[in-house]
Amino acid sequence: MRISLYFQFQDQEQAERAMVNLIHGGALATDLTLILPPLPSGLEPGRSHSRSIPGLGRVLGGGPLASALCALEAPDLSRALAGGVAAYLQRRGLTQRQASDTALALLGRNAVLMIECPSGRLDELAISQILQTYQAKTYGRSGPVRKQIFAI
């Protein structure tokens, strides 16, 4: 059975390092979504593999939520986020609590990492152990996950 784990990081660079370490440790990039808070006004993301989404932040990864968000065109994205980030995430399959916690984490300028597990050769315990070294705070766990939940 697959589950989803949700983590937040106060340090965005730590979140990015954690994501890289998960992949190097055996997690699949297609199971990961990292959402970083918006950059301060006037700054642009320095990576070509990230997408800045107004009202949400920067999205990295190949997980189902990241893929769905990055595939949206501007008019569809505006409509999708019109009800707020938490409402949008709920429509994508997160529970009300997970969606609300994710929106609050982003508003607090925290990074949010979502991972489906087991992922590659990593189970829930291995993922949690890796992320503890990066001061990740677990705030959600749900399962089972169906990728079609995140279809837009």
Coordinates of N, CA and C in Angstrom, one line a residue:
M1 N 0.8 -1.2 0.0 CA 0.0 0.0 0.0 C 0.9 1.2 0.0
R2 N 0.5 2.2 -0.8 CA 1.3 3.4 -0.9 C 0.6 4.5 -0.1
I3 N 1.5 5.3 0.6 CA 1.0 6.4 1.4 C 1.7 7.7 0.9
S4 N 1.1 8.8 1.4 CA 1.8 10.1 1.1 C 2.3 10.7 2.4
L5 N 3.5 11.2 2.4 CA 4.0 11.9 3.6 C 4.2 13.4 3.3
Y6 N 4.0 14.2 4.2 CA 4.1 15.7 4.0 C 5.0 16.2 5.1
F7 N 6.0 17.0 4.6 CA 7.0 17.6 5.5 C 7.1 19.1 5.2
Q8 N 7.5 19.8 6.2 CA 7.8 21.2 6.0 C 9.2 21.6 6.5
F9 N 9.8 22.6 5.9 CA 11.2 23.0 6.3 C 11.2 24.5 6.4
Q10 N 11.8 25.0 7.5 CA 12.0 26.4 7.6 C 13.0 26.9 6.7
D11 N 14.0 26.1 6.4 CA 15.1 26.5 5.5 C 14.9 25.9 4.1
Q12 N 14.7 26.8 3.1 CA 14.4 26.3 1.8 C 15.6 25.5 1.2
E13 N 16.8 26.0 1.5 CA 18.0 25.2 0.9 C 18.1 23.8 1.5
Q14 N 17.7 23.7 2.8 CA 17.7 22.4 3.4 C 16.7 21.5 2.7
A15 N 15.6 22.1 2.4 CA 14.5 21.3 1.7 C 15.0 20.8 0.3
E16 N 15.7 21.7 -0.4 CA 16.2 21.3 -1.7 C 17.3 20.2 -1.5
R17 N 18.2 20.3 -0.5 CA 19.2 19.3 -0.3 C 18.6 18.0 0.1
A18 N 17.5 18.1 0.9 CA 16.8 16.8 1.3 C 16.2 16.1 0.1
M19 N 15.6 16.9 -0.8 CA 15.1 16.3 -2.0 C 16.2 15.5 -2.8
V20 N 17.3 16.2 -3.0 CA 18.4 15.6 -3.7 C 18.9 14.3 -3.0
N21 N 19.0 14.4 -1.7 CA 19.5 13.3 -0.9 C 18.5 12.1 -1.0
L22 N 17.2 12.4 -1.0 CA 16.2 11.3 -1.2 C 16.4 10.6 -2.5
I23 N 16.6 11.4 -3.5 CA 16.8 10.8 -4.9 C 18.1 10.0 -4.9
H24 N 19.2 10.5 -4.3 CA 20.5 9.8 -4.3 C 20.3 8.5 -3.4
G25 N 19.4 8.6 -2.4 CA 19.2 7.4 -1.6 C 18.4 6.4 -2.2
G26 N 17.7 6.7 -3.3 CA 16.9 5.6 -4.0 C 15.5 6.0 -4.2
A27 N 15.0 7.2 -3.8 CA 13.6 7.6 -4.0 C 13.5 7.9 -5.5
L28 N 12.3 7.8 -6.0 CA 12.0 8.1 -7.4 C 11.6 9.6 -7.5
A29 N 12.1 10.3 -8.4 CA 11.7 11.7 -8.6 C 10.3 11.9 -8.9
T30 N 9.7 10.9 -9.5 CA 8.3 10.9 -9.9 C 7.4 10.8 -8.6
D31 N 7.9 10.5 -7.5 CA 7.2 10.4 -6.2 C 7.3 11.7 -5.4
L32 N 8.1 12.7 -5.8 CA 8.4 13.8 -5.0 C 7.8 15.1 -5.6
T33 N 7.3 16.0 -4.7 CA 6.9 17.3 -5.1 C 7.4 18.2 -4.0
L34 N 8.1 19.3 -4.4 CA 8.7 20.3 -3.5 C 8.1 21.6 -3.9
I35 N 7.4 22.3 -2.9 CA 6.9 23.6 -3.2 C 7.6 24.6 -2.2
L36 N 8.2 25.6 -2.9 CA 9.0 26.6 -2.1 C 8.1 27.9 -2.1
P37 N 8.2 28.6 -1.0 CA 7.4 29.9 -1.0 C 7.9 30.8 -2.1
P38 N 7.1 31.8 -2.5 CA 7.5 32.7 -3.6 C 8.7 33.5 -3.2
L39 N 9.5 33.8 -4.2 CA 10.7 34.6 -4.0 C 10.3 36.0 -3.7
P40 N 11.1 36.8 -2.9 CA 10.8 38.2 -2.7 C 10.7 38.9 -4.1
S41 N 9.9 39.9 -4.1 CA 9.6 40.7 -5.4 C 10.9 41.0 -6.0
G42 N 11.0 40.8 -7.4 CA 12.1 41.2 -8.2 C 13.1 40.1 -8.4
L43 N 13.0 39.0 -7.7 CA 14.0 37.9 -7.8 C 13.3 36.8 -8.7
E44 N 14.1 36.1 -9.5 CA 13.6 35.0 -10.3 C 14.3 33.8 -9.9
P45 N 13.6 32.6 -10.1 CA 14.2 31.3 -9.7 C 15.4 31.1 -10.6
G46 N 16.5 30.5 -10.0 CA 17.7 30.3 -10.7 C 17.8 29.0 -11.4
R47 N 16.8 28.2 -11.4 CA 16.8 26.8 -12.0 C 15.8 26.7 -13.1
S48 N 16.2 26.1 -14.1 CA 15.3 25.9 -15.3 C 14.2 24.8 -15.0
H49 N 14.5 24.0 -14.0 CA 13.6 22.9 -13.7 C 12.5 23.2 -12.7
S50 N 12.4 24.5 -12.3 CA 11.4 24.9 -11.4 C 10.4 25.9 -12.1
R51 N 9.2 25.9 -11.6 CA 8.2 26.8 -12.2 C 7.7 27.7 -11.0
S52 N 7.7 29.0 -11.3 CA 7.1 29.9 -10.3 C 5.6 30.1 -10.6
I53 N 4.8 29.8 -9.6 CA 3.4 29.9 -9.8 C 2.9 31.0 -8.9
P54 N 2.4 32.1 -9.5 CA 1.9 33.2 -8.6 C 0.8 32.7 -7.7
G55 N 0.9 33.2 -6.4 CA -0.1 32.8 -5.4 C 0.2 31.5 -4.7
L56 N 1.2 30.8 -5.2 CA 1.6 29.5 -4.6 C 3.0 29.5 -4.2
G57 N 3.9 29.7 -5.2 CA 5.3 29.6 -5.0 C 6.0 28.9 -6.1
R58 N 7.2 28.4 -5.8 CA 8.0 27.7 -6.8 C 7.8 26.2 -6.6
V59 N 7.6 25.5 -7.7 CA 7.3 24.0 -7.7 C 8.4 23.3 -8.3
L60 N 9.0 22.3 -7.7 CA 10.0 21.4 -8.2 C 9.6 20.0 -8.1
G61 N 10.1 19.1 -8.9 CA 9.9 17.7 -8.8 C 9.0 17.1 -9.9
G62 N 8.9 15.8 -9.8 CA 8.1 15.1 -10.8 C 6.9 14.3 -10.2
G63 N 6.6 14.6 -8.9 CA 5.4 14.0 -8.3 C 4.1 14.4 -9.0
P64 N 3.1 13.7 -8.7 CA 1.8 13.9 -9.4 C 1.3 15.4 -9.2
L65 N 1.4 15.9 -8.0 CA 1.0 17.3 -7.8 C 1.9 18.3 -8.5
A66 N 3.2 18.1 -8.5 CA 4.1 19.0 -9.2 C 3.8 18.9 -10.7
S67 N 3.6 17.7 -11.2 CA 3.3 17.5 -12.7 C 2.0 18.2 -13.1
A68 N 1.0 18.1 -12.2 CA -0.3 18.7 -12.5 C -0.2 20.2 -12.5
L69 N 0.5 20.8 -11.5 CA 0.7 22.2 -11.4 C 1.5 22.8 -12.5
C70 N 2.6 22.1 -12.9 CA 3.5 22.7 -13.9 C 2.8 22.5 -15.3
A71 N 1.9 21.7 -15.5 CA 1.2 21.5 -16.8 C 0.2 22.5 -17.1
L72 N -0.3 23.2 -16.0 CA -1.4 24.2 -16.2 C -0.9 25.4 -17.0
E73 N -1.7 25.9 -17.9 CA -1.4 27.2 -18.6 C -1.9 28.3 -17.7
A74 N -1.5 29.5 -17.9 CA -1.8 30.6 -17.0 C -3.3 30.8 -16.7
P75 N -4.2 30.8 -17.7 CA -5.6 31.0 -17.4 C -6.2 29.9 -16.6
D76 N -5.8 28.7 -16.9 CA -6.3 27.5 -16.1 C -5.8 27.6 -14.6
L77 N -4.5 28.0 -14.5 CA -3.9 28.1 -13.2 C -4.6 29.2 -12.4
S78 N -4.9 30.3 -13.0 CA -5.6 31.4 -12.2 C -6.9 30.9 -11.7
R79 N -7.7 30.1 -12.6 CA -9.0 29.6 -12.2 C -8.8 28.6 -11.1
A80 N -7.8 27.7 -11.2 CA -7.6 26.7 -10.2 C -7.3 27.2 -8.8
L81 N -6.5 28.3 -8.8 CA -6.1 28.9 -7.5 C -7.0 30.0 -7.0
A82 N -8.1 30.3 -7.8 CA -9.0 31.3 -7.4 C -9.6 31.2 -6.0
G83 N -9.9 30.0 -5.6 CA -10.5 29.7 -4.3 C -9.5 29.7 -3.2
G84 N -8.2 29.9 -3.5 CA -7.2 29.8 -2.5 C -6.4 28.5 -2.6
V85 N -5.2 28.6 -2.1 CA -4.2 27.5 -2.2 C -4.8 26.2 -1.5
A86 N -5.3 26.4 -0.3 CA -5.8 25.3 0.5 C -7.0 24.6 -0.3
A87 N -7.9 25.4 -0.8 CA -9.1 24.8 -1.5 C -8.6 24.1 -2.8
Y88 N -7.6 24.6 -3.5 CA -7.1 24.0 -4.6 C -6.4 22.6 -4.3
L89 N -5.6 22.6 -3.2 CA -5.0 21.4 -2.8 C -6.0 20.3 -2.4
Q90 N -7.1 20.8 -1.7 CA -8.2 19.8 -1.4 C -8.8 19.2 -2.6
R91 N -9.0 20.0 -3.6 CA -9.6 19.5 -4.9 C -8.7 18.5 -5.5
R92 N -7.4 18.6 -5.2 CA -6.4 17.6 -5.8 C -6.3 16.4 -5.0
G93 N -7.0 16.3 -3.9 CA -7.0 15.0 -3.1 C -6.4 15.1 -1.7
L94 N -5.8 16.2 -1.3 CA -5.4 16.3 0.1 C -6.6 16.5 1.0
T95 N -6.4 16.0 2.2 CA -7.5 16.2 3.2 C -7.5 17.7 3.6
Q96 N -8.6 18.1 4.2 CA -8.8 19.5 4.5 C -7.6 20.0 5.4
R97 N -7.3 19.1 6.4 CA -6.2 19.4 7.3 C -4.8 19.6 6.6
Q98 N -4.5 18.6 5.7 CA -3.2 18.6 5.0 C -3.2 19.9 4.1
A99 N -4.3 20.2 3.4 CA -4.3 21.3 2.5 C -4.1 22.6 3.3
S100 N -4.8 22.7 4.4 CA -4.7 23.9 5.3 C -3.3 24.0 5.8
D101 N -2.7 22.9 6.3 CA -1.4 23.0 6.9 C -0.3 23.3 5.8
T102 N -0.5 22.8 4.6 CA 0.4 23.2 3.5 C 0.3 24.7 3.1
A103 N -0.9 25.2 3.0 CA -1.1 26.6 2.7 C -0.5 27.5 3.9
L104 N -0.7 27.1 5.1 CA -0.1 27.8 6.2 C 1.4 27.8 6.2
A105 N 1.9 26.6 5.9 CA 3.4 26.5 5.8 C 4.0 27.4 4.8
L106 N 3.3 27.5 3.6 CA 3.8 28.3 2.5 C 3.7 29.8 2.9
L107 N 2.5 30.2 3.5 CA 2.4 31.5 4.0 C 3.4 31.9 5.0
G108 N 3.9 30.9 5.8 CA 4.9 31.2 6.8 C 6.3 31.1 6.2
R109 N 6.4 31.1 4.9 CA 7.6 31.0 4.1 C 8.4 29.7 4.4
N110 N 7.7 28.7 4.6 CA 8.3 27.3 4.8 C 8.2 26.6 3.5
A111 N 9.2 25.7 3.2 CA 9.1 24.8 2.0 C 8.3 23.6 2.4
V112 N 7.6 23.0 1.5 CA 6.8 21.8 1.7 C 7.2 20.7 0.7
L113 N 7.5 19.6 1.3 CA 7.9 18.4 0.5 C 6.8 17.3 0.7
M114 N 6.3 16.8 -0.4 CA 5.4 15.7 -0.4 C 6.0 14.5 -1.1
I115 N 5.9 13.3 -0.5 CA 6.5 12.2 -1.2 C 5.6 11.0 -1.0
E116 N 5.4 10.2 -2.1 CA 4.6 9.0 -2.0 C 5.6 7.9 -1.7
C117 N 5.2 7.0 -0.7 CA 6.1 5.9 -0.4 C 5.4 4.6 -0.2
P118 N 6.1 3.5 -0.3 CA 7.5 3.4 -0.6 C 7.8 4.1 -1.9
S119 N 9.0 4.6 -2.0 CA 9.5 5.2 -3.2 C 10.9 4.6 -3.5
G120 N 10.9 4.0 -4.7 CA 12.2 3.3 -5.1 C 12.5 2.3 -4.0
R121 N 13.7 2.4 -3.5 CA 14.1 1.4 -2.4 C 13.9 2.0 -1.0
L122 N 13.2 3.1 -0.9 CA 13.0 3.7 0.4 C 11.6 3.5 1.0
D123 N 11.5 3.1 2.2 CA 10.2 2.9 2.9 C 10.0 4.2 3.7
E124 N 8.9 4.2 4.5 CA 8.6 5.3 5.3 C 9.6 5.7 6.3
L125 N 10.2 4.6 7.0 CA 11.2 4.8 8.0 C 12.4 5.4 7.4
A126 N 12.9 4.9 6.3 CA 14.1 5.4 5.7 C 13.9 6.8 5.2
I127 N 12.8 7.2 4.6 CA 12.5 8.5 4.2 C 12.5 9.5 5.4
S128 N 11.8 9.1 6.5 CA 11.8 9.9 7.7 C 13.2 10.1 8.3
Q129 N 14.0 9.1 8.3 CA 15.4 9.2 8.8 C 16.2 10.2 8.0
I130 N 16.1 10.1 6.7 CA 16.9 11.0 5.8 C 16.4 12.5 6.1
L131 N 15.1 12.7 6.2 CA 14.6 14.0 6.3 C 14.8 14.6 7.7
Q132 N 15.0 13.8 8.7 CA 15.3 14.3 10.0 C 16.6 15.0 10.1
T133 N 17.6 14.5 9.2 CA 18.9 15.2 9.2 C 18.8 16.6 8.6
Y134 N 17.7 16.9 8.0 CA 17.5 18.2 7.3 C 16.5 19.1 8.1
Q135 N 16.2 18.7 9.4 CA 15.3 19.4 10.2 C 13.9 19.5 9.6
A136 N 13.5 18.5 9.0 CA 12.1 18.4 8.4 C 11.1 18.2 9.5
K137 N 10.0 18.8 9.4 CA 8.9 18.6 10.4 C 7.8 17.8 9.7
T138 N 7.4 16.6 10.1 CA 6.3 15.9 9.5 C 5.0 16.5 10.0
Y139 N 4.1 16.7 9.0 CA 2.8 17.3 9.4 C 1.7 16.5 8.8
G140 N 1.9 15.5 8.0 CA 0.8 14.8 7.4 C 1.2 13.4 6.9
R141 N 0.2 12.5 6.9 CA 0.4 11.2 6.4 C -0.9 10.7 6.0
S142 N -1.0 10.2 4.7 CA -2.3 9.7 4.2 C -2.0 8.6 3.3
G143 N -3.0 7.8 3.0 CA -2.9 6.7 2.1 C -4.2 6.0 1.9
P144 N -4.4 5.2 1.0 CA -3.4 5.0 -0.2 C -3.6 6.2 -1.2
V145 N -2.6 6.4 -2.0 CA -2.6 7.5 -3.0 C -2.9 6.9 -4.4
R146 N -3.8 7.5 -5.1 CA -4.0 7.2 -6.5 C -3.6 8.4 -7.3
K147 N -2.7 8.1 -8.3 CA -2.1 9.2 -9.1 C -3.2 10.0 -9.8
Q148 N -4.3 9.4 -10.2 CA -5.4 10.1 -10.9 C -6.0 11.1 -10.0
I149 N -5.9 11.1 -8.7 CA -6.5 12.1 -7.9 C -5.9 13.5 -8.3
F150 N -4.7 13.5 -8.7 CA -4.0 14.8 -9.0 C -4.2 15.3 -10.4
A151 N -5.0 14.5 -11.2 CA -5.3 14.9 -12.6 C -6.1 16.2 -12.6
I152 N -5.8 17.1 -13.5 CA -6.5 18.4 -13.6 C -7.4 18.4 -14.8

